[in-house]
mmCIF file of C-alpha atoms in Angstrom:
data_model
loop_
_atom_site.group_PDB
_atom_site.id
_atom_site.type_symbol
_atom_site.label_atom_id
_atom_site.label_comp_id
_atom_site.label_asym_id
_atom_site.label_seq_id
_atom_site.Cartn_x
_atom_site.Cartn_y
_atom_site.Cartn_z
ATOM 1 C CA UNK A 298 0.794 11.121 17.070
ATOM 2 C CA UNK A 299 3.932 9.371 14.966
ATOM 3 C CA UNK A 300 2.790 7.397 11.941
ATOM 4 C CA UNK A 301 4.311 4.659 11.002
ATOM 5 C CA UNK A 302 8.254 4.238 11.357
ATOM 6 C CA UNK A 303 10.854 2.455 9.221
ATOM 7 C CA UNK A 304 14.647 1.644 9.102
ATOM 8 C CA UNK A 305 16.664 2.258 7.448
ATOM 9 C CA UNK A 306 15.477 4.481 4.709
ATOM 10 C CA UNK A 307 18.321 3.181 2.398
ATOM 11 C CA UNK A 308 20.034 0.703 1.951
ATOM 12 C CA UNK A 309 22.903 -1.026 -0.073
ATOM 13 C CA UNK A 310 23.715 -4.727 -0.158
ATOM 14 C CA UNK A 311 25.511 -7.293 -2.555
ATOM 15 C CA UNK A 312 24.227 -10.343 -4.102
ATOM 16 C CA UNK A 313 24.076 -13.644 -1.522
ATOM 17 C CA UNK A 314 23.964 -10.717 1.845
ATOM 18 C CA UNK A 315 21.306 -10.820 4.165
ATOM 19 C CA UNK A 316 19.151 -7.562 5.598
ATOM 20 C CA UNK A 317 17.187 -6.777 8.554
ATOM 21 C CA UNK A 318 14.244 -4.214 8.092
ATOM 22 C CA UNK A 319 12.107 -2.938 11.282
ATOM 23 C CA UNK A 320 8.897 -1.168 11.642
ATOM 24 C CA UNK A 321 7.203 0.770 14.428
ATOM 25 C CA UNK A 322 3.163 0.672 14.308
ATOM 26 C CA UNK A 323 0.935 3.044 14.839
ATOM 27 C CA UNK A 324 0.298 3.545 18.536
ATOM 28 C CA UNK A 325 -2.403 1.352 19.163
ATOM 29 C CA UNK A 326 -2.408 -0.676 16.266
ATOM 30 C CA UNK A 327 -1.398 -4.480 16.648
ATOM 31 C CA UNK A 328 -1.582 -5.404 12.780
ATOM 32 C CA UNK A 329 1.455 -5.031 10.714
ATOM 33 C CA UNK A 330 1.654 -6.048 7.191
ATOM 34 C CA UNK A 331 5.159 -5.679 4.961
ATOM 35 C CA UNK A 332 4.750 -5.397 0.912
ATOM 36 C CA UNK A 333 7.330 -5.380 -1.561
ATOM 37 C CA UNK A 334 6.681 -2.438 -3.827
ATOM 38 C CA UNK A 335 8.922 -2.362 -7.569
ATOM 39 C CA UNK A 336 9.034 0.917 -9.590
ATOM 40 C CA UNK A 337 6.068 1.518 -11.856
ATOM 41 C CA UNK A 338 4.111 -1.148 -9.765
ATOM 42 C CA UNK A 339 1.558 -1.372 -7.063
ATOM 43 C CA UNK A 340 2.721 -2.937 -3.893
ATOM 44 C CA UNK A 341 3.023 -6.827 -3.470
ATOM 45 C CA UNK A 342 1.710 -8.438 -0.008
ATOM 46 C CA UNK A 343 4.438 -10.511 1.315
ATOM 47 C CA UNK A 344 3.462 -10.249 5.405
ATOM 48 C CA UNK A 345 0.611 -10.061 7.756
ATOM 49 C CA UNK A 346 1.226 -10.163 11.416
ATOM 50 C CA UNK A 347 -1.288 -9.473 14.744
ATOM 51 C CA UNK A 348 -0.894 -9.916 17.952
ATOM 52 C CA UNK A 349 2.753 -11.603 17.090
ATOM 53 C CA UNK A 350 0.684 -14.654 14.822
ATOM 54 C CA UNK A 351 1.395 -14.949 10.779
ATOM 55 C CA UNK A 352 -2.238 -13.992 9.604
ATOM 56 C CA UNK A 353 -0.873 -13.780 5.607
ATOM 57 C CA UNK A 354 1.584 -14.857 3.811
ATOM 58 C CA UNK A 355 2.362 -13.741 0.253
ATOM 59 C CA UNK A 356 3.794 -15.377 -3.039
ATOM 60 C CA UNK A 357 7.425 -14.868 -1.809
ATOM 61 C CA UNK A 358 10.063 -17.333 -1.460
ATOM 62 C CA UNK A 359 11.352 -18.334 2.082
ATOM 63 C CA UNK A 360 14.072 -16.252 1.774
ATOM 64 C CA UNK A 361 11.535 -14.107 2.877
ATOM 65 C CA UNK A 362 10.740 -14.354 6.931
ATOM 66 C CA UNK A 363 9.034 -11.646 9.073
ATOM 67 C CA UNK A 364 8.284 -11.544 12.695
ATOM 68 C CA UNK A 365 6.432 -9.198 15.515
ATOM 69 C CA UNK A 366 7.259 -8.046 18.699
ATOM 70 C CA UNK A 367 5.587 -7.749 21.927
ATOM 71 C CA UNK A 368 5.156 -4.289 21.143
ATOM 72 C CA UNK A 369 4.071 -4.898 18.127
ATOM 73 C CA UNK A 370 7.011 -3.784 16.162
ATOM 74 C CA UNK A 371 8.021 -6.109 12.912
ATOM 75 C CA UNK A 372 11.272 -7.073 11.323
ATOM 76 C CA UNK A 373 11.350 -8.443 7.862
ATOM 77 C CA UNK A 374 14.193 -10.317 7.259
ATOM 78 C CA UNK A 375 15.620 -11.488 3.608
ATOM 79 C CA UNK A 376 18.647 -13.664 2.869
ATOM 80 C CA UNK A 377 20.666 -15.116 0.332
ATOM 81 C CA UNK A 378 19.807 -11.587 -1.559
ATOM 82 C CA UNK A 379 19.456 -11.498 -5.207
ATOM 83 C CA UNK A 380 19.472 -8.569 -7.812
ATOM 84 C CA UNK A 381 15.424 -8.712 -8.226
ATOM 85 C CA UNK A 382 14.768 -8.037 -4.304
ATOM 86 C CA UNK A 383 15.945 -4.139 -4.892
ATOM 87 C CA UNK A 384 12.764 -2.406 -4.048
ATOM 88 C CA UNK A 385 10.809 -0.480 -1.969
ATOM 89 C CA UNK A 386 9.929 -2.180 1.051
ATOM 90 C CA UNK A 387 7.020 -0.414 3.023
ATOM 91 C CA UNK A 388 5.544 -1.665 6.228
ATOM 92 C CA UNK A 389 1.895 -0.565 7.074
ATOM 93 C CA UNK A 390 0.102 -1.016 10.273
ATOM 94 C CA UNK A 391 -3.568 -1.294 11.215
ATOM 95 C CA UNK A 392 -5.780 -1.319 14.354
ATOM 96 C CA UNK A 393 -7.245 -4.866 13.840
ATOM 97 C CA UNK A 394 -7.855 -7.692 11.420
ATOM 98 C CA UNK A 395 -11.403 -6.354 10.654
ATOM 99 C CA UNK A 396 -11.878 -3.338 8.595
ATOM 100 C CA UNK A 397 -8.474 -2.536 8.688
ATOM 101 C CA UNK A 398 -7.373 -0.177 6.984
ATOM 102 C CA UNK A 399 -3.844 0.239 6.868
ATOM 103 C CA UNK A 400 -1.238 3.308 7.450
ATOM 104 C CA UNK A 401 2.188 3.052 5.439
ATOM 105 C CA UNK A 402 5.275 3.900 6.926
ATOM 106 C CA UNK A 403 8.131 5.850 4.291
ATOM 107 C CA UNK A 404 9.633 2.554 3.326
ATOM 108 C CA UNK A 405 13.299 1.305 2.813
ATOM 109 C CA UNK A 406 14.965 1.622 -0.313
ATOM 110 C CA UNK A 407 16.465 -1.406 -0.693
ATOM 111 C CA UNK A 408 19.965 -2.012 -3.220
ATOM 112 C CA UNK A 409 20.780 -4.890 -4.353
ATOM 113 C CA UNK A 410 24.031 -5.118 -5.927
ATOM 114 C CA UNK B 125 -7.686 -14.622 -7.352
ATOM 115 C CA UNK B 126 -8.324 -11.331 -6.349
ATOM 116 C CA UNK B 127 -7.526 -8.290 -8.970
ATOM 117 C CA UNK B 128 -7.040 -4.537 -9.529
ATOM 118 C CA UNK B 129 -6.818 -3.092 -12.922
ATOM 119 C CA UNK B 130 -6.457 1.182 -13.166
ATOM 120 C CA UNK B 131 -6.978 2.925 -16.131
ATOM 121 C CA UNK B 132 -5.523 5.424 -16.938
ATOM 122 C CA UNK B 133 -1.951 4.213 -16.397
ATOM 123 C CA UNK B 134 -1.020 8.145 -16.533
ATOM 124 C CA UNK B 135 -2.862 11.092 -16.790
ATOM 125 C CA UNK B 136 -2.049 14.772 -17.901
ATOM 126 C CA UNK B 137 -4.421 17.376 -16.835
ATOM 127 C CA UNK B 138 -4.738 21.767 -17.355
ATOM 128 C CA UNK B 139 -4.992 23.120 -13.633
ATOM 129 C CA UNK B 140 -9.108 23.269 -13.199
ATOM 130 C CA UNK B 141 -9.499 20.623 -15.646
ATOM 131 C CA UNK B 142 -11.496 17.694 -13.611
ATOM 132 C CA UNK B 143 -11.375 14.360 -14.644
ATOM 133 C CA UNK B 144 -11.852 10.467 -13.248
ATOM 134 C CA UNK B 145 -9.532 7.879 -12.582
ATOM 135 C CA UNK B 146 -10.859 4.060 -12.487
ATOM 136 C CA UNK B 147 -10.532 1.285 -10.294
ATOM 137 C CA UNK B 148 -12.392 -2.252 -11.578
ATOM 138 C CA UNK B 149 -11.737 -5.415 -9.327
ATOM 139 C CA UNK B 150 -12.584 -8.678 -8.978
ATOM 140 C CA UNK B 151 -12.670 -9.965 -5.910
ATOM 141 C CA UNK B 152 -14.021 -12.890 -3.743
ATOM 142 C CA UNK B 153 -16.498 -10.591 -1.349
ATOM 143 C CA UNK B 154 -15.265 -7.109 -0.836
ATOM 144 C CA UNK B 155 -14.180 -6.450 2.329
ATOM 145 C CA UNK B 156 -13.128 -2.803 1.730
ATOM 146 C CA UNK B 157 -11.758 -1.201 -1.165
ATOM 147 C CA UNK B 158 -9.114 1.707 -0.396
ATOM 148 C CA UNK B 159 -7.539 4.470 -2.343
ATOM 149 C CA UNK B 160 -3.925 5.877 -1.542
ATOM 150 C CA UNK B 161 -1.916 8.829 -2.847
ATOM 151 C CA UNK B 162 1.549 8.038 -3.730
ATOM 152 C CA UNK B 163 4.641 10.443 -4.053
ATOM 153 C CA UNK B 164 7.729 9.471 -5.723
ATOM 154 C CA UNK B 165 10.019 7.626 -3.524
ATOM 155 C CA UNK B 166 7.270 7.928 -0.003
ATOM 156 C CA UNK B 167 4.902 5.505 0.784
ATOM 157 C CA UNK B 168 1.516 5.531 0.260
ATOM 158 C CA UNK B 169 -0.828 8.237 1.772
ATOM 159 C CA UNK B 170 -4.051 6.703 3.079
ATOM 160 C CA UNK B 171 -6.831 8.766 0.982
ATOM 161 C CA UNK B 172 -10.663 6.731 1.548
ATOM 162 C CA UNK B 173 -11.679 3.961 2.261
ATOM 163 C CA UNK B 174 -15.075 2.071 1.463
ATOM 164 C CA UNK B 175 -17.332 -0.680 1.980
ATOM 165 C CA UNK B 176 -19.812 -1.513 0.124
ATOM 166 C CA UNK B 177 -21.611 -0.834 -3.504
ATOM 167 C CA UNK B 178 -23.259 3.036 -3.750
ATOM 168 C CA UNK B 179 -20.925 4.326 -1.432
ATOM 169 C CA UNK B 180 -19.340 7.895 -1.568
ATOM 170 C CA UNK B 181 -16.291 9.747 0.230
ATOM 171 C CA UNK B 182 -15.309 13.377 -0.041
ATOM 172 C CA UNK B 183 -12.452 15.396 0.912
ATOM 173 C CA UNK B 184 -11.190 18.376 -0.595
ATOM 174 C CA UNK B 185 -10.993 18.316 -4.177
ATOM 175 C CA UNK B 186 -11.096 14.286 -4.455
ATOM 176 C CA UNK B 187 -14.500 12.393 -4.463
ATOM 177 C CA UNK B 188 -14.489 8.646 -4.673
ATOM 178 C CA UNK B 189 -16.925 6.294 -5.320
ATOM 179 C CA UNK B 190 -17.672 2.297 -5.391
ATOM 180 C CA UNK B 191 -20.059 0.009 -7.277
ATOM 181 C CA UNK B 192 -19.304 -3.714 -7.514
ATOM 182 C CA UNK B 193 -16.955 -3.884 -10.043
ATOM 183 C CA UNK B 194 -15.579 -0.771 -9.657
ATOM 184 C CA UNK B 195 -14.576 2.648 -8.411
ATOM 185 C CA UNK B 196 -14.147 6.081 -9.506
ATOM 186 C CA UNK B 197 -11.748 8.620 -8.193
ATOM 187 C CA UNK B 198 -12.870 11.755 -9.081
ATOM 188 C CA UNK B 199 -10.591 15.021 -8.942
ATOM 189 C CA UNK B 200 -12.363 18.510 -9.656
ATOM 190 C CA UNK B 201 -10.644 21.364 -10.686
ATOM 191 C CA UNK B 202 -7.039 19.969 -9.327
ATOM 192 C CA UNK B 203 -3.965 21.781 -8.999
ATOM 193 C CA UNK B 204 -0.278 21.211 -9.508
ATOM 194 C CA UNK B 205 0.297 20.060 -6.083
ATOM 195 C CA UNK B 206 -2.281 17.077 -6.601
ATOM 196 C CA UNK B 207 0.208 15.549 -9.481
ATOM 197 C CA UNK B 208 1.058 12.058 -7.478
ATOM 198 C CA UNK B 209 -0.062 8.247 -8.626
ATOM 199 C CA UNK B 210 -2.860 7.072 -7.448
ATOM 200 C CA UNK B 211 -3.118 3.706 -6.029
ATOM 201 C CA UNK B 212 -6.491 1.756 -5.384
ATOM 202 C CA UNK B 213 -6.802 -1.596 -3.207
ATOM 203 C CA UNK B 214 -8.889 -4.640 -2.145
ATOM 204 C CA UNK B 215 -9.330 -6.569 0.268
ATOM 205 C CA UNK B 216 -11.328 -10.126 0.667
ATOM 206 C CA UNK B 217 -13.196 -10.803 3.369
ATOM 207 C CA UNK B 218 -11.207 -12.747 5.930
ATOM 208 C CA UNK B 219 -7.907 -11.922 4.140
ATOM 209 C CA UNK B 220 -5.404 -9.931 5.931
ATOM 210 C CA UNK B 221 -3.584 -8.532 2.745
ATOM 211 C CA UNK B 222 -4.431 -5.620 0.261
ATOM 212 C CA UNK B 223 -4.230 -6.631 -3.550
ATOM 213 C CA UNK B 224 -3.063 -3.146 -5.612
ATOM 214 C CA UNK B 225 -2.897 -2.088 -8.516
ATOM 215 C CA UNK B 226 -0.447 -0.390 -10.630
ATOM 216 C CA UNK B 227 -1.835 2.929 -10.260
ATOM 217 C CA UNK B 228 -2.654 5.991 -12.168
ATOM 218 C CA UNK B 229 0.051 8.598 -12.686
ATOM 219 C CA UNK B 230 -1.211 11.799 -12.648
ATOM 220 C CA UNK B 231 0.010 15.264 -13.725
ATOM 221 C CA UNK B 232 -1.534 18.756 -13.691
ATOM 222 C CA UNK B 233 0.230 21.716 -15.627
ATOM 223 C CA UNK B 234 0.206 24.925 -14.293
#
């Protein structure tokens, strides 16, 4: 079975651009969650989505917007970009909201210039 | 708020030379706490997860285990190829997100 999917794997914007990153689940799973991960750290929750609902939202501004498909594929979307949003931006998926643990995808590398 | 603090921030090991990695938290009642292997530049690779206080989890060389304040990941006798950070997570009950921490870098020498 595929893992998690994610595109692009790079990326490379410039200050005040917007970008579109998507995410296939698991098949099967309905929960996907997007975190924000910065070299040398762990990865910051900014997303939770199941069944198409916002179950989480993280400390991010509202730059920051996310939303799930009937399929249960994700998009995160972030705009007015700013030199501090280059990360890694991983997407993880899980079965449910109980006992979920959650499957990462490769992640985008994410530019800012 | 919930938190993850690992220690060591980085490790450097012999090949065969076992050692522990730890995990304390603080959180507002566990839900599960998870351990992932990380590669530079790949996300992370889903390694254990586990529930509740005396709990143990096994596979291959990597043995983790979970009290209430924290967790051990134990590696015996590792080998180059295990070199990776090591991230460990929490998650509350009736939260959808995973808190990390900043993991443990490890390294084993030939």
């Amino acid at each position: 079975d595929a893992g998690v999917t994610q595109s692009p794997t790079h990326l490379i914007k410039t200050r005040g651009q917007h970008v579109t990153l998507r995410c296939s689940p698991i098949s099967g799973h309905k929960s996907v969650s997007w975190y924000q991960q910065v070299l040398g750290q762990g990865p910051q929750f900014i997303f939770q989505y199941y069944e198409k609902e916002e179950r989480g939202r993280g400390n991010f501004p509202d730059r920051f917007s996310a939303r799930q498909f009937p399929n249960y594929s994700s998009e995160l979307n972030v705009n007015a970009l700013l030199l501090g949003d280059s990360a890694l931006y991983l997407c993880a998926s899980s079965l449910n909201t109980r006992r979920q643990t959650q499957y990462f995808g490769p992640g985008t590398r994410l530019l800012v210039l | 708020e919930d938190q993850v603090t690992q220690s060591p921030e980085a490790l450097r090991l012999q090949e065969g030379e076992s050692s522990s990695l730890n995990c304390s938290y603080t959180v507002s009642g566990l839900r599960g706490l998870f351990w992932y292997r990380q590669d530079p530049g790949k996300g992370p690779e889903f390694l254990f997860t586990l529930y509740s206080a005396g709990e143990e989890k096994e596979k291959e060389r990597l043995k983790a285990t979970l009290t209430k304040k924290e967790s051990f990941l134990h590696i015996t006798a590792p080998k180059p190829e295990d070199s990776a950070t090591y991230l460990c997570a929490v998650q509350a009950e009736g939260a959808g997100k995973s808190t990390f921490g900043d993991g443990t870098t490890l390294t084993v020498k030939p």
